[in-house]
Short mmCIF file of C-alpha atoms in Angstrom, two decimals:
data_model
loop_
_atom_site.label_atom_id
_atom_site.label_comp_id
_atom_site.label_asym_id
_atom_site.label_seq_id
_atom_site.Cartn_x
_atom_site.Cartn_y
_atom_site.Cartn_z
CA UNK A 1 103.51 80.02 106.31
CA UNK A 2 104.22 83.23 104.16
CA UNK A 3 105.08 86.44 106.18
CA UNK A 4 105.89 90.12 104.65
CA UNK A 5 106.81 93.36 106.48
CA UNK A 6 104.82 96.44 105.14
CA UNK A 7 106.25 100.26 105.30
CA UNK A 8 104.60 101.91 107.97
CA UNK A 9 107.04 104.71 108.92
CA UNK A 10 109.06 102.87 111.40
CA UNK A 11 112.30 101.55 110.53
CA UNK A 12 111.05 97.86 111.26
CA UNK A 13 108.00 97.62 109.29
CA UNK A 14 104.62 95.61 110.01
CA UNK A 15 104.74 92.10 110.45
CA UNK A 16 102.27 90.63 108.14
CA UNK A 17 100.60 87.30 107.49
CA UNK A 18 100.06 86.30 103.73
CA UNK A 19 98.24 84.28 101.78
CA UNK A 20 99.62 81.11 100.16
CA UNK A 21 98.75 82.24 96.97
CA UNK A 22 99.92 85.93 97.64
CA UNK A 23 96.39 87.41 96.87
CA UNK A 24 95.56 88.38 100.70
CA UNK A 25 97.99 89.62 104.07
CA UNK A 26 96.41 90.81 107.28
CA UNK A 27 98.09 92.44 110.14
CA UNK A 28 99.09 90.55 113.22
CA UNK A 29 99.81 92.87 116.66
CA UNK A 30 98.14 91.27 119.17
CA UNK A 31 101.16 88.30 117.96
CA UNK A 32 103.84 90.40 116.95
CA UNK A 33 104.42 93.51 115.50
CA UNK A 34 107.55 92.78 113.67
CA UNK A 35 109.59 90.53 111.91
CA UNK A 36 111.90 90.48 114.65
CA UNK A 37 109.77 90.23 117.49
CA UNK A 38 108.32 86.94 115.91
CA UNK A 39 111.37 85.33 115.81
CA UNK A 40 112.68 86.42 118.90
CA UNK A 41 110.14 84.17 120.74
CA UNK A 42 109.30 82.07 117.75
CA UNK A 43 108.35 78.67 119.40
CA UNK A 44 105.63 80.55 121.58
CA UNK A 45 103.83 82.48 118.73
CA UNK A 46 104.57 80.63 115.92
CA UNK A 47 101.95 77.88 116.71
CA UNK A 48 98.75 80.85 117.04
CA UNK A 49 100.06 82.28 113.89
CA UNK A 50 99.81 78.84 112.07
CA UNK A 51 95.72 78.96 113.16
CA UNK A 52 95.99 82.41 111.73
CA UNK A 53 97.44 81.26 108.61
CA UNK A 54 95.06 78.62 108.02
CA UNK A 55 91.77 81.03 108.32
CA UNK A 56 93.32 83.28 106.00
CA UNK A 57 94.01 81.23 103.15
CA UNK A 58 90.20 79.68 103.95
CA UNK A 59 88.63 82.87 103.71
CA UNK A 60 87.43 82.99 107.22
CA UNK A 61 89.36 86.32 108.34
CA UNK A 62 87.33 89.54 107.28
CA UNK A 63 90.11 92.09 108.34
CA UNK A 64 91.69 90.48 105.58
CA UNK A 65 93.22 93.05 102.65
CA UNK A 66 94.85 92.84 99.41
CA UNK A 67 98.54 92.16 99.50
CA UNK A 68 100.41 94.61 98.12
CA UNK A 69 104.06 93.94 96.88
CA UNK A 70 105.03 97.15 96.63
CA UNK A 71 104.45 97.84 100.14
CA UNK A 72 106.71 95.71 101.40
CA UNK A 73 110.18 96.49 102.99
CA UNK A 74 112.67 93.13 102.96
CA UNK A 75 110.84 90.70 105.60
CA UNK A 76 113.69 91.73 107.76
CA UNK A 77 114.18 95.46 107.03
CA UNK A 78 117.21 95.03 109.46
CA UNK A 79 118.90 92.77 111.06
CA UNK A 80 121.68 91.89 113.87
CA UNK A 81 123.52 89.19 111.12
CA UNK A 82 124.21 88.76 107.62
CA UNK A 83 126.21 86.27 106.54
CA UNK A 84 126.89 85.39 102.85
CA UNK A 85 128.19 82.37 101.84
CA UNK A 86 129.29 80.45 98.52
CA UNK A 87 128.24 77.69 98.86
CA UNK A 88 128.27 76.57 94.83
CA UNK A 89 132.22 76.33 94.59
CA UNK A 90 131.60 75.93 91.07
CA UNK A 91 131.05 79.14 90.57
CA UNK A 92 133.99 80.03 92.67
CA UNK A 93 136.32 77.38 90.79
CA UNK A 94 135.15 79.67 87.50
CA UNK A 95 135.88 83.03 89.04
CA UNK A 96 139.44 81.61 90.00
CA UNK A 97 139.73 79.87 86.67
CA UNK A 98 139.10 82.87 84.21
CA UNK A 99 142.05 84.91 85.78
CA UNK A 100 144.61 81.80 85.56
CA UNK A 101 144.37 81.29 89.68
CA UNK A 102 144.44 77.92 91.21
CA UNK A 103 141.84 76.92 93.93
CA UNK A 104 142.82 75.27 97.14
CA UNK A 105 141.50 71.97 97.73
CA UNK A 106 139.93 73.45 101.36
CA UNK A 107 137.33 75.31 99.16
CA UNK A 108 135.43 72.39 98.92
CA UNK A 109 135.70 70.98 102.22
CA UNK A 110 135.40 74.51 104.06
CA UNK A 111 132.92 77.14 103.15
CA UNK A 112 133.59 80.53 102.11
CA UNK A 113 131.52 82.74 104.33
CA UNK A 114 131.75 87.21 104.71
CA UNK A 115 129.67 89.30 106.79
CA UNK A 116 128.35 92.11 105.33
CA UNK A 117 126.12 94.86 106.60
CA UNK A 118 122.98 94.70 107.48
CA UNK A 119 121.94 97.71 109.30
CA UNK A 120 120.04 98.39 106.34
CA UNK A 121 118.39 96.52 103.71
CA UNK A 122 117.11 97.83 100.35
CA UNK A 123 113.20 97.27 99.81
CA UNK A 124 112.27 94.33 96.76
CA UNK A 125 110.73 97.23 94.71
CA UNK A 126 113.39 99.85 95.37
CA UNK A 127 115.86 101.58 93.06
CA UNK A 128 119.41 100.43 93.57
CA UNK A 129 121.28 103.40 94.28
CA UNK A 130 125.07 103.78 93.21
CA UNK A 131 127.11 107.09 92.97
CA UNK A 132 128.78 105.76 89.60
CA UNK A 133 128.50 103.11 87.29
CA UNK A 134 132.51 102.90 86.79
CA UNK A 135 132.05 100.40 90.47
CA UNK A 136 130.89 97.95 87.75
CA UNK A 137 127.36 97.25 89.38
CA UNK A 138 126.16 93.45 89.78
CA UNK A 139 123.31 91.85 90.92
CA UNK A 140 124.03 88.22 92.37
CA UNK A 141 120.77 86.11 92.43
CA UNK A 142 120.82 83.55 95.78
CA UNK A 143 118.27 82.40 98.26
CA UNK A 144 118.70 83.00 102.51
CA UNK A 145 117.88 81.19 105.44
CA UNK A 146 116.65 82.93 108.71
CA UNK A 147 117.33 81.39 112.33
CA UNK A 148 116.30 81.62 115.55
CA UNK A 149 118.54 81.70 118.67
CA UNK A 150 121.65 78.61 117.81
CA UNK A 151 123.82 77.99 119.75
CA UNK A 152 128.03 78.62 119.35
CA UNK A 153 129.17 74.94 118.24
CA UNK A 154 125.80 73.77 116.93
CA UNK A 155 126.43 70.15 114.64
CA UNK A 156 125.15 69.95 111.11
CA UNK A 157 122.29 67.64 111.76
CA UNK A 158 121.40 69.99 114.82
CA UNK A 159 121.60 73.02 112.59
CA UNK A 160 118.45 72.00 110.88
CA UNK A 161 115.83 72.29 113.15
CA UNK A 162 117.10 76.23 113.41
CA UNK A 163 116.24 77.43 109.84
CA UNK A 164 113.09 78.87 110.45
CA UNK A 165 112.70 80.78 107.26
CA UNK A 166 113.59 81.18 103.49
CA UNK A 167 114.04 84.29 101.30
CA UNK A 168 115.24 85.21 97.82
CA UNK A 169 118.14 87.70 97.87
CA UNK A 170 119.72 90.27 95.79
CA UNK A 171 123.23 90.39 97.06
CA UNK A 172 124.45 93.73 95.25
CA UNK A 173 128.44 93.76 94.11
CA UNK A 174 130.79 96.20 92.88
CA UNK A 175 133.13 93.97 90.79
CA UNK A 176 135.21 96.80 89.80
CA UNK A 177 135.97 97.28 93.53
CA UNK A 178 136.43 93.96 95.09
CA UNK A 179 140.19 93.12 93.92
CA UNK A 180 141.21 96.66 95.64
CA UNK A 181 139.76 95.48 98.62
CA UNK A 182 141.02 91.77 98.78
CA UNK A 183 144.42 93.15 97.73
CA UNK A 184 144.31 95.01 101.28
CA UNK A 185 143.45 91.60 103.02
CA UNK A 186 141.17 92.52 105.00
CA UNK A 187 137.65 91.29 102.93
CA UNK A 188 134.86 92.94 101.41
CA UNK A 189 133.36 96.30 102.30
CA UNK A 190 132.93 99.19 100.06
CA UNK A 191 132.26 96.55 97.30
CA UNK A 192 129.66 95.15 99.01
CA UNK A 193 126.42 97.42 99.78
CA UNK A 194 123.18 96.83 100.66
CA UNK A 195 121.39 93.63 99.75
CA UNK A 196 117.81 93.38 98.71
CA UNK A 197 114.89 90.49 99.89
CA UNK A 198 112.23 89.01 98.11
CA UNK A 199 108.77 90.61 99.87
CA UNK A 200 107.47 87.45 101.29
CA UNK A 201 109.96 84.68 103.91
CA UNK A 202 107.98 81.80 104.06
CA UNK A 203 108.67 78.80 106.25
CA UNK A 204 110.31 75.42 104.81
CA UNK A 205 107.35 73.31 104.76
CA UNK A 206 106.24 75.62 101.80
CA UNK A 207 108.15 73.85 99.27
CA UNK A 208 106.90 70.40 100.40
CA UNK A 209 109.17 67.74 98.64
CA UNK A 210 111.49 70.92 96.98
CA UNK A 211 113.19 71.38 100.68
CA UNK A 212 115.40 68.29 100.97
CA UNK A 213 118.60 68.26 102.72
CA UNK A 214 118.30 71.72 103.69
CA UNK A 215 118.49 72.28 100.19
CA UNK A 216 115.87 74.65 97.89
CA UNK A 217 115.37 71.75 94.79
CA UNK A 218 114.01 74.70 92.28
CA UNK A 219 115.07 76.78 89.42
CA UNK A 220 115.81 80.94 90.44
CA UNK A 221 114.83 82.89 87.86
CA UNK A 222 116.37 85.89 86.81
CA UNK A 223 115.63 89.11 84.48
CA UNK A 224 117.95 91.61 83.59
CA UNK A 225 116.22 94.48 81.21
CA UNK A 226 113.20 92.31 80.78
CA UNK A 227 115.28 89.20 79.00
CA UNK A 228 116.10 85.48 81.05
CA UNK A 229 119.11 86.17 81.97
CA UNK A 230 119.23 82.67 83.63
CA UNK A 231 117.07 79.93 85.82
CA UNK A 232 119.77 77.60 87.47
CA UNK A 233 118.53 75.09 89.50
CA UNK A 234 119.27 76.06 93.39
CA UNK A 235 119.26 72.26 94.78
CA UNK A 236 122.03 71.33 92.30
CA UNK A 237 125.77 71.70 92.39
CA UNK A 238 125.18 72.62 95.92
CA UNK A 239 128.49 71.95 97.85
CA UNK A 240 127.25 73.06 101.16
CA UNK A 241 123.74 73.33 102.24
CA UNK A 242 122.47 75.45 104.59
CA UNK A 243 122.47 72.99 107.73
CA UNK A 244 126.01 73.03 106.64
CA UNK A 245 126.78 76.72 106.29
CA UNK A 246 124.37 77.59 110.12
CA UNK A 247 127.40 75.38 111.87
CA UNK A 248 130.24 77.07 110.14
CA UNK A 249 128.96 80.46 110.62
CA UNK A 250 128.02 79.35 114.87
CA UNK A 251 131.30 77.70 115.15
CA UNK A 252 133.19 80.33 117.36
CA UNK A 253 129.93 82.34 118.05
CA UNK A 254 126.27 82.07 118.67
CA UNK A 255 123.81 83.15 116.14
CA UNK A 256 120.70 85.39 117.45
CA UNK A 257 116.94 85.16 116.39
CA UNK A 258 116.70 87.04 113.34
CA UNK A 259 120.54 86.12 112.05
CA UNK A 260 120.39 86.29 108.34
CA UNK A 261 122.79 83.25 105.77
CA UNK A 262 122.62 83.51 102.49
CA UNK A 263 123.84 80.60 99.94
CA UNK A 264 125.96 82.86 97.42
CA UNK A 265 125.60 82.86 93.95
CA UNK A 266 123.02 80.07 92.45
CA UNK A 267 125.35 78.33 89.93
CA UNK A 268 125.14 74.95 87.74
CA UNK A 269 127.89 73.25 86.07
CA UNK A 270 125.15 72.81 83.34
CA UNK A 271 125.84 76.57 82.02
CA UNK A 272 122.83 75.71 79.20
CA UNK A 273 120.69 77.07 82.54
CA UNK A 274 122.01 80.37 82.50
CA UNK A 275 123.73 82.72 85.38
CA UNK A 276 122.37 83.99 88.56
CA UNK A 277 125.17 86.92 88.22
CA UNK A 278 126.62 89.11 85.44
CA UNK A 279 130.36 88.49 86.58
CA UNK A 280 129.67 84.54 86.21
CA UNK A 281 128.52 85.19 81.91
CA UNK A 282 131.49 87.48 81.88
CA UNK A 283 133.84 84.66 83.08
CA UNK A 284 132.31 82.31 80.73
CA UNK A 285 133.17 85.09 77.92
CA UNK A 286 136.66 85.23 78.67
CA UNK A 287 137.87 82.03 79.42
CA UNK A 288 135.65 81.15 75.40
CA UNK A 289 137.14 84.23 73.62
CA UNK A 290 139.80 85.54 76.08
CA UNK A 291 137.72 88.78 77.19
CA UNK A 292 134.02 89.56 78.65
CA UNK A 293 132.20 91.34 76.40
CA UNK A 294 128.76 91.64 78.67
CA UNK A 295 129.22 94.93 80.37
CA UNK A 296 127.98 95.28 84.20
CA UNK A 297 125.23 97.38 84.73
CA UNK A 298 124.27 101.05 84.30
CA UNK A 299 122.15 103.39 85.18
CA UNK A 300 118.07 102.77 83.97
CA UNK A 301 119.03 98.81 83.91
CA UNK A 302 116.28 96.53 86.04
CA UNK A 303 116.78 92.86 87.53
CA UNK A 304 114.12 90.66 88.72
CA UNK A 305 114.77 87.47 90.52
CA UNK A 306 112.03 85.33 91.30
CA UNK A 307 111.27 81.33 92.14
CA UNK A 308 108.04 79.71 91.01
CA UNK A 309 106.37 76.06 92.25
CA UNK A 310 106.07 73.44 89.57
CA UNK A 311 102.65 75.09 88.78
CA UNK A 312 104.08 78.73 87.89
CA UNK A 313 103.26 79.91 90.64
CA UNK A 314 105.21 82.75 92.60
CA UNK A 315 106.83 81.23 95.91
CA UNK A 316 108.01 84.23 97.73
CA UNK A 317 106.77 87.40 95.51
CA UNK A 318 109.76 88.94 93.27
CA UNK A 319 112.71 91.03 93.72
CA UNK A 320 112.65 93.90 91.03
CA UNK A 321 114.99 96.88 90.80
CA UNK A 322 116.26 99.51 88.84
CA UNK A 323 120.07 101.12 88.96
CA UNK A 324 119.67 104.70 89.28
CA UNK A 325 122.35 107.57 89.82
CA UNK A 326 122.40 108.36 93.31
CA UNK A 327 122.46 112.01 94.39
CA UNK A 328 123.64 113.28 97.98
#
C-alpha cells in the first residue's frame, strides 16, 4: 500500500491513498483522516483500506484524482518520535577515521541512536531554510521505518511485525555546528533541524523480495545541483537493521503509533557507489589528500533523493529541495 498526506490547511494534512504506480490518490475520511489516526488503530482499518487500495490501482474508484507530488506534506507532517540512528558504522568508522579518532569496539555491537525534533517536518518539495550558510548545510540521504504501538522491552524478532511503514528521509545537518555541541556533552540540537520525507510511506510488502531482514535491498539515489551525487545500496553494509534498531530505541520506553526510526546515513564500503551525504565525500577527500575540498552547501543549491524498483520505477515519489536564505 502507498499512502501520502496532502496540504489542506491543517497542520496534519489529508490522509491519502495512492496508486502503485503514483499516477492516481483518492481521499479516505470515512477510514481516517490522517496519517496519524491510521496508525493509531492500524490493525482495524488497515484491512478496508487494503480493498481500497486494490480498486484504485484497478481503476474501479471514480472519485479517483491525479496525484500530485507537490501537494504533499511528509506522510507524517508531525509526529510524537523521531529517532535517528546509524546504523552503517562504516560510515561512522570514516567520520572517526578522517580526524585521527579511534572507534570503540561497542559501535558495532550497540547502535548509535539521537532523538531529534519532530514537532515539525519540512514538506518533500519545500525550500530548506537556514539563516546562514557559515552552519555548513548537509543533506544526509537515509530511509525510515514507522511503527505502531511496541511495547518497552520488545525482542528483535518481535520488533518486526511492528514496522508498519517505510519512507525516504532527508535528515538535514549543520556540520559546522555539531562538534560545538558534542563538545558540551549533551548531543545534538541546534545542528540538527528539521528533517524532510519522501511524499509517499508505503507498506513493506511493496518491495516484494527487496525487504529482507528488515532490510531495504536497493540503491538510494541522490542529486545534488542536478549531478549523481551517489546511489549506495541501502541493504548492504547494514550493521543494524531496523528490527534491530525498534528494540534498542523500546528498550527503557515504549514506542507510540506513529513513532518515527530512521537508519542514518546510507553508506557502502564500496565508495565506487557514491555518498548519501556531503560530509562522507569530504572525509574521503581528506583522509586521500589531507583536506576536503567539496564545500557544504549554499544558498540556490537543490538535493533530490529518490529509490526506484528494478524497472525504474519511483518507489516512494522523491525528496527535492532547495537551500534558501531564511528571513525572520
Amino acid at each position: 500500500m502507498k499512502l501520502a498526506s496532502y496540504h489542506n490547511g491543517r497542520r496534519d494534512g489529508q490522509l491519502m491513498l495512492v496508486s502503485k504506480d503514483l499516477t492516481k490518490a483518492v481521499a479516505v475520511p470515512a477510514i481516517a483522516k490522517t496519517m496519524q489516526q491510521l496508525l493509531d488503530a492500524w490493525d482495524l482499518l488497515y484491512p478496508q483500506l487494503s480493498e481500497l487500495y486494490e480498486a484504485l490501482n484497478d481503476g474501479q474508484m471514480d472519485n479517483a484524482i491525479a496525484f500530485d507530488e507537490t501537494r504533499c506534506l511528509s506522510p507524517l507532517p508531525r509526529a510524537y518520535q523521531w529517532a535517528d540512528g546509524s546504523a552503517y558504522v562504516n560510515h561512522v568508522e570514516l567520520v572517526r577515521k578522517a580526524r585521527g579518532a579511534e572507534m570503540p569496539e561497542s559501535f558495532w555491537t550497540d547502535p548509535l541512536v539521537y532523538q531529534g525534533g519532530s514537532d515539525s517536518f519540512i514538506a518533500p518539495k519545500a525550500d530548506i531554510e537556514m539563516a546562514s550558510e557559515e552552519y555548513g548545510i548537509d543533506f544526509e540521504s537515509e530511509i525510515a521505518i514507522v511503527t505502531d504501538d511496541v511495547a518497552m522491552g520488545v525482542s528483535t524478532e518481535n520488533a518486526a511485525k511492528h514496522i508498519k511503514l517505510l519512507m525516504l528521509v532527508n535528515d538535514v545537518s549543520l556540520r559546522n555546528l555539531i562538534p560545538g555541541e558534542l563538545g558540551k556533552g549533551f548531543g545534538f540540537f541546534q545542528s540538527k533541524p528539521s528533517s524532510a520525507f519522501s511524499p509517499i510511506a508505503i507498506t513493506p510488502d511493496e518491495l516484494g523480495d527487496k525487504w529482507q531482514d528488515s532490510k531495504v535491498h536497493l540503491p538510494l539515489v541522490t542529486h545534488l545541483n542536478s549531478e549523481l551525487f551517489g546511489r549506495p545500496n541501502a541493504g548492504v553494509d547494514m550493521t543494524f537493521n531496523f528490527s534491530q534498531l525498534v528494540s534498542h530505541v523500546a528498550k527503557t520506553r515504549p514506542l507510540g503509533a506513529g513513532a518515527i526510526i530512521g537508519s542514518g546515513t546510507i553508506s557502502n564500503y564500496d565508495r565506487s557507489a557514491g555518498s548519501s551525504c556531503l560530509a562522507e565525500k569530504r572525509m574521503l577527500e581528506i583522509i586521500a589528500d589531507g583536506k576536503a575540498s567539496t564545500p557544504f552547501m549554499r544558498f540556490g543549491d537543490t538535493v533530490r533523493i529518490e529509490m526506484f524498483d528494478e524497472n525504474g520505477v519511483s518507489i516512494f515519489g522523491s525528496i527535492d529541495q532547495k537551500v534558501v536564505e531564511y528571513k525572520a
